[in-house]
Every structure is written in C-alpha cells, then in structure tokens.
Amino acid sequence: MKNLAKKLMVSPGSHVKLSALDASDTHGVEKAQAEEQFPQLRDRLGVLQYLLYAEGRRALLVVLQGIDAAGKDGTIRHVMTGLNPQGVRVTSFKAPEGTEKRHDYLWRIHSAMPEFGQIGIFNRSHYEDVLIVRVHNLVPKSEWTRRYRQINEFERMLSDNHVRIVKFLLYIDRDEQAVRFRERINDESKNWKFSPDDLKEREHWDEYIQAYEAVLKECNAGHAPWYLIPANRKWFRNYAVAQVLADELEAMDLKYPKATLDLSGITFE
Amino acid sequence: MKNLAKKLMVSPGSHVKLSALDASDTHGVEKAQAEEQFPQLRDRLGVLQYLLYAEGRRALLVVLQGIDAAGKDGTIRHVMTGLNPQGVRVTSFKAPEGTEKRHDYLWRIHSAMPEFGQIGIFNRSHYEDVLIVRVHNLVPKSEWTRRYRQINEFERMLSDNHVRIVKFLLYIDRDEQAVRFRERINDESKNWKFSPDDLKEREHWDEYIQAYEAVLKECNAGHAPWYLIPANRKWFRNYAVAQVLADELEAMDLKYPKATLDLSGITFE
C-alpha cells in the first residue's frame, strides 16, 4: 500500500498520546489484500537485502520495541524469515547480566551492531534502559534522563557513520495483552513464554505507556525514526513492518558497486 | 612529586602550541629522585588497582597517543608491568581491517572498553580517526570535523556511565624522533619495529602537530582530560605517567564494598 510507511512514521517533534491510539487500526488495509501482497513484499525485501550486502558500505539496524506480548518475536519470525540469514543478525537483549553489567549500558548495544552490508535486528534494545529502568527505578532519575541525550548522540553517530536506524514500536492495548496472556497460559506451545513476572509488569501498564511516550518525544530524529505499529492485528503488524522495511531500504538507493579492475582483458581458457 | 599531575594536565579550553613545548622538560624532577621513587609508585598503583577491582563499579580507561617512536609501547612496558594482568586489558589499535572497516570507527573502540573494576589501556585509539585520518585525507574534511563532537559525546557517555578516562599525549620533538629511528635501525632488538612508512610519516610532522593541537583544543573535557607528557627523557615519561595514574586513581576515592549478607552466623566445621 502506497504511503503506509509515511502514515506510520512518528513525526519528529510530535507528542504522541499512546492511549488515544486505536491498536486495532489497519489504516485502511484489508486483511485479504495484505495476505495476498505479503509474499511479494518478502521477496522484495530479499532483493533489497542482497543489494545492501553487495554494496557493503552501509548497514540497516532494526529496533523492535513493545510491551510484553506485543509481538516482537512473532514479527521477526514472520517478516525476517525470507531474508538470507548470512546477512542478518538478530540480537535479543534481556536484563543485562555478567560482563554486560560491568560496562556502560550502550556497550552491549554497540558490540551487537550489524556490519556494513548487513541487517541487524534488535529484539528489545538500549530503549529498555529508559523504559523498564525508568519504571522500576533501576537507576536514579538524574541518570536515566541523561540517557535520552546519550541515545540521541549515539544514534546520530551511527547514522553519520552509515548505519540506517529504523525503530518500531509495536503497540497493543491492555485488553489484547490479557487475551494473549490467557492464550499463552492455555497453549502448551506458548506457556513456556509466560512468567508470573509478566503479570507484575502488567500492573505498571500506565507507567510503561508514559515511558514510551517520553521515548517517542525525546528520541525521534529523522535519521533514526520511530514507526508506530498498531499491533492488535498480527497480519497488519507483519504487513506494516515489512512495508516500512522495504520502503526504507528502497530509499537508501542501494547500488551494485562498480568493478575497480579493468576486466576487459580477462579470458577464460 | 606533589602537583606534577596538575602541571601536566592540559586545561580545558586552552590552546596548546606544541612546537613551543620543550620535550626534554622534566618539570624540576631529577632523574635520581624519580628512579628512587618509581618502585614505590608502581606498588601504589598495584594497591589502587586492587581497590578498583574490589569495588567493581567503575573502570579506568588510559589512552596513549603520540607520534611514531614517542614511546607508547615503552610506557606500557615500564609503567604497567607492576599491575595484575587479570585486571588490565591492553588494546593496540592498528589501521582498521576486516570486520572493523565494516563498522563505524567507534565500534572497535567501544568493544574494547574495560569492564568495571578493570583498567583498559589503549595503545593508539579513536584519536587516530582525527589524526592519521586527517593528515592523509582518509575521509573528507566534513566527516572528520564531525568526529570531534562524536568523540566528545562518546567520552561523555562513558564518563556518565562510570568510566574514568585519562589521556596521555607523549610528546617528543623532531630531533629525538630521528635519534630513535636511527637506534631502531642499528639495534637488532629494535629494527623489526622500523618501517620505511615511518620515514614517510615523518615528512608529515607539521601536519601531525597541527592535528594534535586541534585534538587538545577540541576534545579535552574535565571528565576526559589530556595530560601532555614531555617524553624525550624516558625516565621522566615513565615517572610522570605513573604519577598521573596514581593521582587519578586516588581521586576516584575507591572503597572496598560493604558485605551485603550478614556473615555473623556463618561457622566453619
């Protein structure tokens, strides 16, 4: 769908009120239409990924954020499956542990950066350091407020150095989360994903929303934009993320590199 | 010697004229005195390093820069030998290659960061990306000029996140470099270190001085200060670096952590 990406992108400088958002919105896209177009969209992503790899001078970093059960794992599974895994590196960031805790919070993030020519996918990211960290007061307010600037400068540096950053906030509403938690509990193939901690986190819903709204306001530059994906409908979430990624890669105007040697004299005997 | 570190520190905001500096200056320290005190100084460094490790909440990053033959390797050998190698991580940054070239220039720097509790020593550093890169036009001017800000923000972030940064510029003059190059050529134990490239770099002396002066002006904040070490006299260089490091570690006011468990009931049978 034309212009879907533009509709989903959060304009830098704007103040999003997440609670006013309809998480079931599909921006006029119909399910049948999305499901028909989705395979072509994935193929297009595969072609663009190969161009990114061939050019080898820039990287694409995809940041996936969302409250518990918003569909981060599902998005990766559905949208990224068509990509050549040699050119993709998925990193899941859990609560920092071991050697990670003995560094600044951006250290593990920087270490996981995709090489030029590659797509890096972050399942959670440095944004947790101004989300869960804020909600649970894991560091003093004076410390996490400084992180907005640190994150902005970090992302600016990456962008200046040929890393395109695309950030997704998968947004489900509170009712949908309840539905998905019940599913997880009742479904043998999913109940391993459920933890009593999830219910504790759910009690902090409003604080998370507030923390996400702050992120969308404080850390949303043109070189590292947020896309806000209404994610109650999984089919729409997948379609929208794939569409945005395809548009973003297309906008990079990727080119095959020119041969640097004169190949005209080469013969095969 | 009292206050030596203060004398050697470059005041933020000042414009250093390197060519006006006497590289043989010893700031009133006498050789016999320095050689007598040096072993105690190294012992003190060892004690402070253990405190840093025990506390385990902060890191010390030591950046060593200097023109060819200024004595970076020698400083590490002489000053750091007394430290517990388990708590020290030396990283030498050569011209970026392989996977390093497929990332932004700060990526390998960030990856090499010492863990909290440790001392990291950088033999050359991200400053090469505004020194050799500038002198040889390896990236356009518009790109390396932006790096001053990027480096400042990067170092500020590290500092905000418990990494103390101490930077040394080992300064020898042009005559001393000639002496050392001749030594390298004539000394079997040193001639492997000499490369014809060193002579080519020497032709760019004035441009390097200019690039270093810019670094001292643009990237010198109180949280990541430069110390300018007159380095013609090796004994003074070693003494001065050890003295600065000891003073810096002392200023961190390192403390053994308090026991978090009540150990009073524990008995051994």
Coordinates of C-alpha atoms in Angstrom, one line a residue:
Chain A
M1 CA 0.0 0.0 0.0
K2 CA 1.3 3.4 -1.0
N3 CA 2.2 5.8 1.7
L4 CA 1.5 3.4 4.5
A5 CA 5.1 3.9 5.9
K6 CA 4.5 7.7 6.0
K7 CA 1.3 7.2 7.9
L8 CA 3.0 5.0 10.5
M9 CA 6.1 7.2 11.0
V10 CA 6.1 9.4 14.1
S11 CA 6.9 12.9 13.0
P12 CA 9.9 14.3 14.8
G13 CA 8.8 16.8 17.3
S14 CA 5.3 15.5 17.8
H15 CA 3.9 14.3 21.1
V16 CA 2.1 11.0 20.7
K17 CA -0.6 10.1 23.1
L18 CA -0.5 6.3 23.0
S19 CA -3.7 5.8 25.0
A20 CA -5.6 7.7 22.3
L21 CA -4.4 5.3 19.6
D22 CA -6.5 2.5 18.2
A23 CA -4.3 -0.6 18.4
S24 CA -6.7 -2.4 16.1
D25 CA -6.3 0.3 13.4
T26 CA -5.3 -1.1 10.0
H27 CA -5.0 2.2 8.1
G28 CA -7.5 1.1 5.5
V29 CA -5.6 -2.0 4.6
E30 CA -7.8 -5.1 4.3
K31 CA -6.7 -8.5 5.5
A32 CA -7.2 -10.3 2.2
Q33 CA -5.2 -7.7 0.4
A34 CA -2.4 -7.8 2.9
E35 CA -2.1 -11.5 2.8
E36 CA -2.1 -11.5 -0.9
Q37 CA 0.7 -8.9 -1.1
F38 CA 2.8 -10.2 1.7
P39 CA 4.8 -12.9 -0.2
Q40 CA 5.8 -10.4 -2.9
L41 CA 6.8 -7.9 -0.2
R42 CA 9.0 -10.5 1.4
D43 CA 10.6 -11.3 -2.0
R44 CA 11.3 -7.6 -2.5
L45 CA 12.9 -7.5 0.9
G46 CA 15.2 -10.3 -0.1
V47 CA 16.3 -8.5 -3.3
L48 CA 16.9 -5.3 -1.4
Q49 CA 18.9 -7.2 1.3
Y50 CA 21.2 -8.6 -1.4
L51 CA 21.8 -5.1 -2.8
L52 CA 22.7 -3.9 0.7
Y53 CA 25.1 -6.8 1.0
A54 CA 26.6 -6.2 -2.4
E55 CA 27.1 -2.5 -1.9
G56 CA 28.7 -3.4 1.5
R57 CA 29.0 0.2 2.7
R58 CA 26.0 0.7 4.9
A59 CA 24.1 -1.2 7.5
L60 CA 20.4 -1.3 8.5
L61 CA 19.6 -1.5 12.1
V62 CA 16.0 -2.5 13.0
V63 CA 15.0 -1.9 16.6
L64 CA 11.9 -3.7 17.8
Q65 CA 10.2 -2.5 21.0
G66 CA 6.9 -3.2 22.6
I67 CA 5.3 -4.1 25.8
D68 CA 5.1 -7.8 26.8
A69 CA 3.2 -9.9 24.2
A70 CA 3.2 -7.1 21.6
G71 CA 4.6 -9.5 19.1
K72 CA 8.3 -8.8 18.8
D73 CA 9.3 -12.5 18.4
G74 CA 6.3 -13.0 16.0
T75 CA 7.4 -10.1 13.9
I76 CA 10.9 -11.4 13.5
R77 CA 9.6 -14.9 12.7
H78 CA 7.1 -13.7 10.1
V79 CA 8.8 -10.8 8.5
M80 CA 12.5 -11.8 8.5
T81 CA 12.2 -15.4 7.6
G82 CA 12.6 -14.5 3.9
L83 CA 16.0 -12.9 4.4
N84 CA 19.3 -14.6 3.9
P85 CA 20.4 -15.4 7.4
Q86 CA 24.1 -14.7 6.5
G87 CA 23.2 -11.1 6.1
V88 CA 21.0 -10.8 9.2
R89 CA 22.0 -10.7 12.8
V90 CA 19.3 -10.9 15.4
T91 CA 20.2 -9.9 19.0
S92 CA 17.8 -10.3 21.9
F93 CA 18.6 -8.0 24.8
K94 CA 17.5 -9.4 28.2
A95 CA 18.2 -7.9 31.6
P96 CA 21.9 -7.2 31.5
E97 CA 24.0 -9.9 33.2
G98 CA 27.6 -10.8 33.8
T99 CA 30.0 -8.9 31.7
E100 CA 27.3 -6.7 30.4
K101 CA 26.7 -5.2 33.9
R102 CA 30.3 -4.4 34.2
H103 CA 30.0 -1.9 31.3
D104 CA 28.1 1.2 30.4
Y105 CA 24.6 0.3 29.1
L106 CA 25.4 1.1 25.5
W107 CA 28.4 -1.2 25.4
R108 CA 26.5 -4.4 24.6
I109 CA 24.4 -2.5 22.1
H110 CA 27.4 -1.1 20.2
S111 CA 29.0 -4.6 20.2
A112 CA 26.0 -6.1 18.6
M113 CA 25.9 -3.6 15.7
P114 CA 25.5 -5.1 12.2
E115 CA 28.4 -5.0 9.9
F116 CA 28.2 -2.8 6.8
G117 CA 26.2 -4.8 4.2
Q118 CA 24.1 -6.4 6.9
I119 CA 20.8 -6.0 8.6
G120 CA 20.8 -6.1 12.4
I121 CA 17.6 -6.7 14.3
F122 CA 17.4 -5.8 17.9
N123 CA 14.7 -7.6 19.9
R124 CA 14.5 -5.0 22.7
S125 CA 17.4 -2.6 22.8
H126 CA 19.0 0.3 24.6
Y127 CA 15.5 1.7 24.9
E128 CA 14.9 -0.7 27.8
D129 CA 17.4 1.5 29.6
V130 CA 14.9 4.3 29.6
L131 CA 11.8 2.1 29.8
I132 CA 12.0 -0.8 32.3
V133 CA 14.9 1.0 34.0
R134 CA 12.7 4.1 34.5
V135 CA 9.5 2.2 35.5
H136 CA 11.4 0.2 38.2
N137 CA 13.8 3.0 39.3
L138 CA 16.8 0.8 38.5
V139 CA 18.9 3.9 38.3
P140 CA 18.2 7.4 39.7
K141 CA 16.1 9.7 37.6
S142 CA 19.1 12.0 37.1
E143 CA 20.8 9.2 35.4
W144 CA 18.1 7.9 33.0
T145 CA 17.0 11.4 31.9
R146 CA 20.6 12.0 30.7
R147 CA 20.3 8.8 28.6
Y148 CA 17.9 10.5 26.1
R149 CA 20.7 12.7 25.0
Q150 CA 23.2 9.9 25.1
I151 CA 21.0 7.7 23.0
N152 CA 20.4 10.5 20.5
E153 CA 24.1 11.2 20.1
F154 CA 24.8 7.5 19.8
E155 CA 22.2 7.1 17.1
R156 CA 23.4 10.3 15.4
M157 CA 27.0 9.0 15.4
L158 CA 25.8 5.7 13.9
S159 CA 23.8 7.5 11.3
D160 CA 26.7 9.7 10.4
N161 CA 28.7 6.5 10.0
H162 CA 26.5 4.8 7.6
V163 CA 24.1 2.9 9.8
R164 CA 20.4 3.5 8.9
I165 CA 18.3 3.1 12.0
V166 CA 14.6 2.2 11.9
K167 CA 12.7 1.7 15.1
F168 CA 9.4 0.0 15.6
L169 CA 7.1 0.4 18.5
L170 CA 4.6 -2.5 18.3
Y171 CA 1.5 -1.2 20.2
I172 CA -1.2 -3.5 21.6
D173 CA -3.8 -2.3 24.1
R174 CA -4.3 -3.6 27.6
D175 CA -7.3 -5.9 26.6
E176 CA -5.2 -7.5 23.8
Q177 CA -2.4 -8.2 26.2
A178 CA -4.9 -10.0 28.5
V179 CA -6.1 -12.1 25.6
R180 CA -2.5 -13.0 24.6
F181 CA -1.5 -13.9 28.2
R182 CA -4.5 -16.2 28.5
E183 CA -3.5 -17.8 25.2
R184 CA 0.0 -18.3 26.5
I185 CA -1.2 -19.9 29.7
N186 CA -3.6 -22.2 27.9
D187 CA -1.5 -23.1 24.9
E188 CA 1.2 -25.8 25.6
S189 CA 3.3 -24.4 22.8
K190 CA 3.3 -21.0 24.3
N191 CA 3.1 -21.3 28.1
W192 CA 6.8 -21.5 28.5
K193 CA 6.9 -17.9 27.4
F194 CA 4.7 -16.9 30.4
S195 CA 6.1 -15.8 33.6
P196 CA 4.4 -14.6 36.7
D197 CA 6.7 -11.5 36.3
D198 CA 4.6 -10.7 33.2
L199 CA 1.6 -10.0 35.5
K200 CA 3.6 -7.9 37.8
E201 CA 4.8 -5.8 34.8
R202 CA 1.2 -5.5 33.6
E203 CA 0.4 -3.7 36.9
H204 CA 2.8 -1.0 35.6
W205 CA 1.0 -0.5 32.3
D206 CA 0.4 3.2 32.7
E207 CA 3.9 3.9 33.7
Y208 CA 5.2 2.0 30.6
I209 CA 2.9 4.0 28.4
Q210 CA 4.3 7.2 29.9
A211 CA 7.8 6.0 29.5
Y212 CA 7.1 5.0 25.8
E213 CA 5.5 8.4 25.2
A214 CA 8.7 10.1 26.5
V215 CA 10.9 8.0 24.2
L216 CA 8.8 8.9 21.2
K217 CA 9.1 12.5 22.1
E218 CA 12.8 12.6 23.2
C219 CA 14.5 10.1 20.9
N220 CA 12.9 10.5 17.5
A221 CA 15.1 12.1 14.9
G222 CA 14.8 12.0 11.1
H223 CA 17.9 9.8 10.9
A224 CA 16.5 7.3 13.4
P225 CA 12.7 7.5 13.2
W226 CA 10.1 5.6 15.1
Y227 CA 7.3 3.8 13.3
L228 CA 4.3 3.2 15.5
I229 CA 2.6 0.0 14.5
P230 CA -0.9 -0.8 15.8
A231 CA -0.3 -4.4 16.6
N232 CA -3.6 -5.9 17.8
R233 CA -4.0 -7.5 14.3
K234 CA -1.0 -9.7 13.7
W235 CA -1.5 -9.8 10.0
F236 CA -1.4 -6.0 9.8
R237 CA 1.6 -5.8 12.1
N238 CA 3.6 -8.1 9.8
Y239 CA 2.5 -6.4 6.7
A240 CA 3.2 -2.9 8.0
V241 CA 6.7 -3.8 9.3
A242 CA 7.6 -5.5 6.0
Q243 CA 6.3 -2.5 4.0
V244 CA 8.2 0.0 6.1
L245 CA 11.4 -2.0 5.8
A246 CA 11.1 -2.3 2.0
D247 CA 10.4 1.4 1.7
E248 CA 13.4 2.2 3.9
L249 CA 15.7 0.0 2.0
E250 CA 14.5 1.4 -1.3
A251 CA 15.1 5.0 0.0
M252 CA 18.7 4.1 0.6
D253 CA 19.1 3.9 -3.2
L254 CA 21.4 0.9 -3.0
K255 CA 23.7 0.2 -5.9
Y256 CA 25.9 -2.6 -7.0
P257 CA 29.5 -1.5 -6.7
K258 CA 31.4 -0.7 -9.9
A259 CA 34.3 -3.1 -10.8
T260 CA 37.5 -1.5 -9.7
L261 CA 39.7 -3.6 -12.0
D262 CA 39.7 -3.5 -15.8
L263 CA 38.1 -6.8 -16.6
S264 CA 38.2 -6.4 -20.4
G265 CA 41.5 -8.3 -20.9
I266 CA 40.4 -11.4 -18.9
T267 CA 39.8 -14.5 -20.9
F268 CA 38.7 -18.0 -19.8
E269 CA 40.6 -20.8 -21.5
Chain B
M1 CA 56.3 14.8 43.3
K2 CA 53.4 16.9 44.5
N3 CA 51.3 18.7 41.9
L4 CA 53.2 17.1 39.0
A5 CA 49.9 15.8 37.5
K6 CA 48.3 19.2 37.7
K7 CA 51.2 20.8 35.8
L8 CA 51.0 18.2 33.1
M9 CA 47.2 18.4 32.6
V10 CA 46.0 20.4 29.7
S11 CA 43.4 22.9 31.0
P12 CA 40.1 22.5 29.2
G13 CA 39.7 25.5 26.8
S14 CA 43.3 26.2 26.5
H15 CA 45.2 26.2 23.1
V16 CA 48.4 24.4 23.3
K17 CA 51.2 25.3 20.9
L18 CA 53.1 22.0 20.8
S19 CA 56.1 23.4 18.9
A20 CA 56.7 25.9 21.7
L21 CA 56.9 23.0 24.2
D22 CA 60.3 21.7 25.5
A23 CA 60.1 17.9 25.0
S24 CA 63.1 17.5 27.3
D25 CA 61.4 19.4 30.2
T26 CA 61.3 17.4 33.4
H27 CA 59.3 19.9 35.5
G28 CA 62.0 20.2 38.1
V29 CA 62.1 16.4 38.8
E30 CA 65.6 15.0 39.0
K31 CA 66.5 11.6 37.5
A32 CA 67.9 10.1 40.7
Q33 CA 64.8 11.2 42.6
A34 CA 62.4 9.8 40.0
E35 CA 64.3 6.5 39.8
E36 CA 64.3 6.2 43.6
Q37 CA 60.6 6.8 43.9
F38 CA 59.4 4.8 40.9
P39 CA 59.2 1.4 42.5
Q40 CA 57.1 2.8 45.3
L41 CA 54.9 4.5 42.8
R42 CA 54.3 1.2 41.0
D43 CA 53.5 -0.5 44.2
R44 CA 51.0 2.2 45.0
L45 CA 49.4 1.7 41.5
G46 CA 49.1 -2.0 42.3
V47 CA 47.2 -1.3 45.6
L48 CA 44.9 1.2 43.9
Q49 CA 44.2 -1.3 41.1
Y50 CA 43.1 -3.9 43.6
L51 CA 40.8 -1.4 45.2
L52 CA 39.3 -0.6 41.7
Y53 CA 38.8 -4.3 41.1
A54 CA 37.3 -4.9 44.6
E55 CA 34.9 -2.0 44.3
G56 CA 34.0 -3.3 40.8
R57 CA 31.7 -0.4 39.9
R58 CA 34.0 1.8 37.8
A59 CA 36.6 1.4 35.1
L60 CA 39.7 3.4 34.2
L61 CA 40.5 3.9 30.6
V62 CA 44.0 5.0 29.7
V63 CA 44.5 6.4 26.2
L64 CA 48.1 6.6 25.0
Q65 CA 48.8 8.7 21.9
G66 CA 52.0 10.0 20.4
I67 CA 53.8 10.4 17.2
D68 CA 55.9 7.4 16.0
A69 CA 58.7 6.5 18.4
A70 CA 57.2 8.7 21.2
G71 CA 57.3 5.7 23.5
K72 CA 53.8 4.2 23.8
D73 CA 55.0 0.6 23.9
G74 CA 57.8 1.6 26.3
T75 CA 55.4 3.3 28.6
I76 CA 53.1 0.3 28.8
R77 CA 56.1 -2.0 29.4
H78 CA 57.6 0.1 32.2
V79 CA 54.6 1.6 33.9
M80 CA 52.0 -1.2 33.7
T81 CA 54.3 -4.2 34.4
G82 CA 53.5 -3.9 38.1
L83 CA 49.8 -4.4 37.7
N84 CA 47.8 -7.6 38.0
P85 CA 47.3 -8.6 34.3
Q86 CA 43.9 -10.0 35.2
G87 CA 42.6 -6.5 35.8
V88 CA 44.3 -4.9 32.8
R89 CA 43.4 -5.1 29.2
V90 CA 45.7 -3.6 26.6
T91 CA 44.4 -3.0 23.2
S92 CA 46.6 -1.8 20.3
F93 CA 44.7 -0.2 17.5
K94 CA 46.3 -0.5 14.1
A95 CA 44.9 0.6 10.8
P96 CA 41.3 -0.8 10.8
E97 CA 40.9 -4.0 8.9
G98 CA 38.4 -6.7 8.1
T99 CA 35.3 -6.6 10.2
E100 CA 36.5 -3.3 11.8
K101 CA 36.2 -1.5 8.4
R102 CA 32.7 -2.7 8.1
H103 CA 31.6 -0.7 11.2
D104 CA 31.6 2.9 12.3
Y105 CA 35.1 4.0 13.6
L106 CA 34.0 3.9 17.3
W107 CA 32.7 0.4 17.2
R108 CA 36.0 -1.4 17.8
I109 CA 36.8 1.2 20.5
H110 CA 33.6 0.6 22.3
S111 CA 34.1 -3.2 22.1
A112 CA 37.5 -2.9 23.7
M113 CA 36.2 -1.0 26.7
P114 CA 37.5 -2.3 30.1
E115 CA 34.9 -3.9 32.4
F116 CA 34.0 -2.2 35.6
G117 CA 36.8 -3.0 38.0
Q118 CA 39.4 -3.0 35.3
I119 CA 42.0 -0.8 33.7
G120 CA 41.9 -0.6 30.0
I121 CA 44.9 0.7 28.1
F122 CA 44.6 1.9 24.5
N123 CA 47.8 1.9 22.5
R124 CA 46.5 4.4 20.0
S125 CA 42.8 4.9 19.9
H126 CA 39.8 6.6 18.3
Y127 CA 42.0 9.7 18.2
E128 CA 43.8 8.2 15.1
D129 CA 40.5 8.8 13.4
V130 CA 41.1 12.6 13.6
L131 CA 44.9 12.3 13.3
I132 CA 46.2 10.0 10.6
V133 CA 42.8 10.1 9.0
R134 CA 43.0 13.9 8.8
V135 CA 46.7 14.0 7.7
H136 CA 46.1 11.6 4.9
N137 CA 42.7 12.7 3.9
L138 CA 41.3 9.2 4.5
V139 CA 37.8 10.6 4.8
P140 CA 36.5 14.0 3.7
K141 CA 37.1 17.0 6.0
S142 CA 33.3 17.3 6.5
E143 CA 33.4 13.8 8.0
W144 CA 36.5 14.1 10.4
T145 CA 35.4 17.5 11.7
R146 CA 32.2 16.0 12.9
R147 CA 34.2 13.4 14.8
Y148 CA 35.3 15.9 17.4
R149 CA 31.7 16.2 18.6
Q150 CA 31.1 12.4 18.2
I151 CA 34.2 11.7 20.3
N152 CA 33.3 14.2 23.0
E153 CA 29.8 12.8 23.3
F154 CA 31.1 9.2 23.3
E155 CA 33.6 10.1 26.1
R156 CA 30.9 12.0 28.0
M157 CA 28.6 9.0 27.8
L158 CA 31.4 6.7 29.1
S159 CA 32.2 9.1 31.9
D160 CA 28.5 9.4 32.8
N161 CA 28.5 5.6 33.0
H162 CA 31.4 5.2 35.4
V163 CA 34.4 5.0 33.1
R164 CA 37.1 7.4 34.1
I165 CA 39.1 8.4 31.0
V166 CA 42.7 9.6 31.2
K167 CA 44.5 10.5 28.0
F168 CA 48.2 10.9 27.5
L169 CA 50.0 12.7 24.7
L170 CA 53.6 11.6 24.7
Y171 CA 55.4 14.4 23.1
I172 CA 58.9 14.0 21.6
D173 CA 60.5 16.6 19.3
R174 CA 61.6 16.0 15.7
D175 CA 65.3 15.6 16.6
E176 CA 64.5 13.0 19.2
Q177 CA 62.5 11.0 16.7
A178 CA 65.5 11.0 14.4
V179 CA 67.7 9.7 17.2
R180 CA 65.2 6.9 18.0
F181 CA 64.7 5.9 14.4
R182 CA 68.5 5.6 14.0
E183 CA 68.6 3.5 17.1
R184 CA 65.9 1.2 15.8
I185 CA 67.7 0.7 12.5
N186 CA 71.0 0.0 14.2
D187 CA 69.7 -2.1 17.1
E188 CA 68.9 -5.7 16.2
S189 CA 66.4 -5.9 19.0
K190 CA 64.5 -2.9 17.7
N191 CA 64.9 -2.9 13.9
W192 CA 61.8 -5.0 13.4
K193 CA 59.9 -2.0 14.6
F194 CA 61.2 0.2 11.9
S195 CA 59.3 0.5 8.6
P196 CA 60.0 2.7 5.6
D197 CA 56.5 4.1 6.2
D198 CA 57.8 5.7 9.4
L199 CA 60.0 8.0 7.3
K200 CA 57.1 8.9 5.1
E201 CA 55.0 9.7 8.1
R202 CA 57.9 11.9 9.4
E203 CA 57.5 14.1 6.3
H204 CA 54.1 15.0 7.6
W205 CA 55.4 16.1 11.0
D206 CA 53.9 19.6 10.9
E207 CA 50.5 18.3 9.9
Y208 CA 50.5 15.8 12.7
I209 CA 51.4 18.6 15.2
Q210 CA 48.6 20.6 13.8
A211 CA 46.2 17.7 14.1
Y212 CA 47.3 17.0 17.7
E213 CA 46.9 20.7 18.6
A214 CA 43.3 20.5 17.3
V215 CA 42.6 17.4 19.3
L216 CA 43.9 19.1 22.5
K217 CA 41.6 22.0 21.8
E218 CA 38.5 20.2 20.6
C219 CA 38.4 17.1 22.7
N220 CA 39.6 18.0 26.2
A221 CA 36.9 18.0 28.8
G222 CA 37.3 17.8 32.6
H223 CA 35.9 14.3 32.6
A224 CA 38.3 13.1 30.0
P225 CA 41.4 15.2 30.3
W226 CA 44.6 15.2 28.3
Y227 CA 48.0 15.0 30.0
L228 CA 50.8 16.3 27.9
I229 CA 54.0 14.4 28.8
P230 CA 57.3 15.8 27.6
A231 CA 58.8 12.4 26.5
N232 CA 62.3 13.0 25.3
R233 CA 63.5 11.7 28.6
K234 CA 62.2 8.1 29.1
W235 CA 62.7 8.1 32.8
F236 CA 60.6 11.2 33.2
R237 CA 57.9 9.9 30.8
N238 CA 57.5 6.8 32.9
Y239 CA 57.6 8.6 36.2
A240 CA 55.1 11.2 35.0
V241 CA 52.6 8.7 33.6
A242 CA 52.8 6.5 36.8
Q243 CA 52.3 9.6 39.0
V244 CA 49.3 10.8 37.0
L245 CA 47.7 7.4 37.1
A246 CA 48.2 7.1 40.8
D247 CA 46.8 10.5 41.4
E248 CA 43.8 9.8 39.1
L249 CA 43.0 6.5 40.9
E250 CA 43.4 8.1 44.3
A251 CA 41.0 10.9 43.2
M252 CA 38.4 8.2 42.5
D253 CA 38.1 7.6 46.2
L254 CA 37.9 3.9 45.8
K255 CA 36.3 1.8 48.6
Y256 CA 36.0 -1.8 49.4
P257 CA 32.4 -2.8 49.1
K258 CA 30.4 -3.5 52.2
A259 CA 29.3 -7.0 52.8
T260 CA 25.6 -7.4 51.8
L261 CA 24.9 -10.5 53.7
D262 CA 25.0 -10.9 57.5
L263 CA 28.0 -13.1 57.9
S264 CA 27.9 -13.3 61.7
G265 CA 26.1 -16.6 61.9
I266 CA 28.5 -18.4 59.5
T267 CA 30.6 -21.1 61.1
F268 CA 33.2 -23.5 59.6
E269 CA 33.1 -27.0 60.8

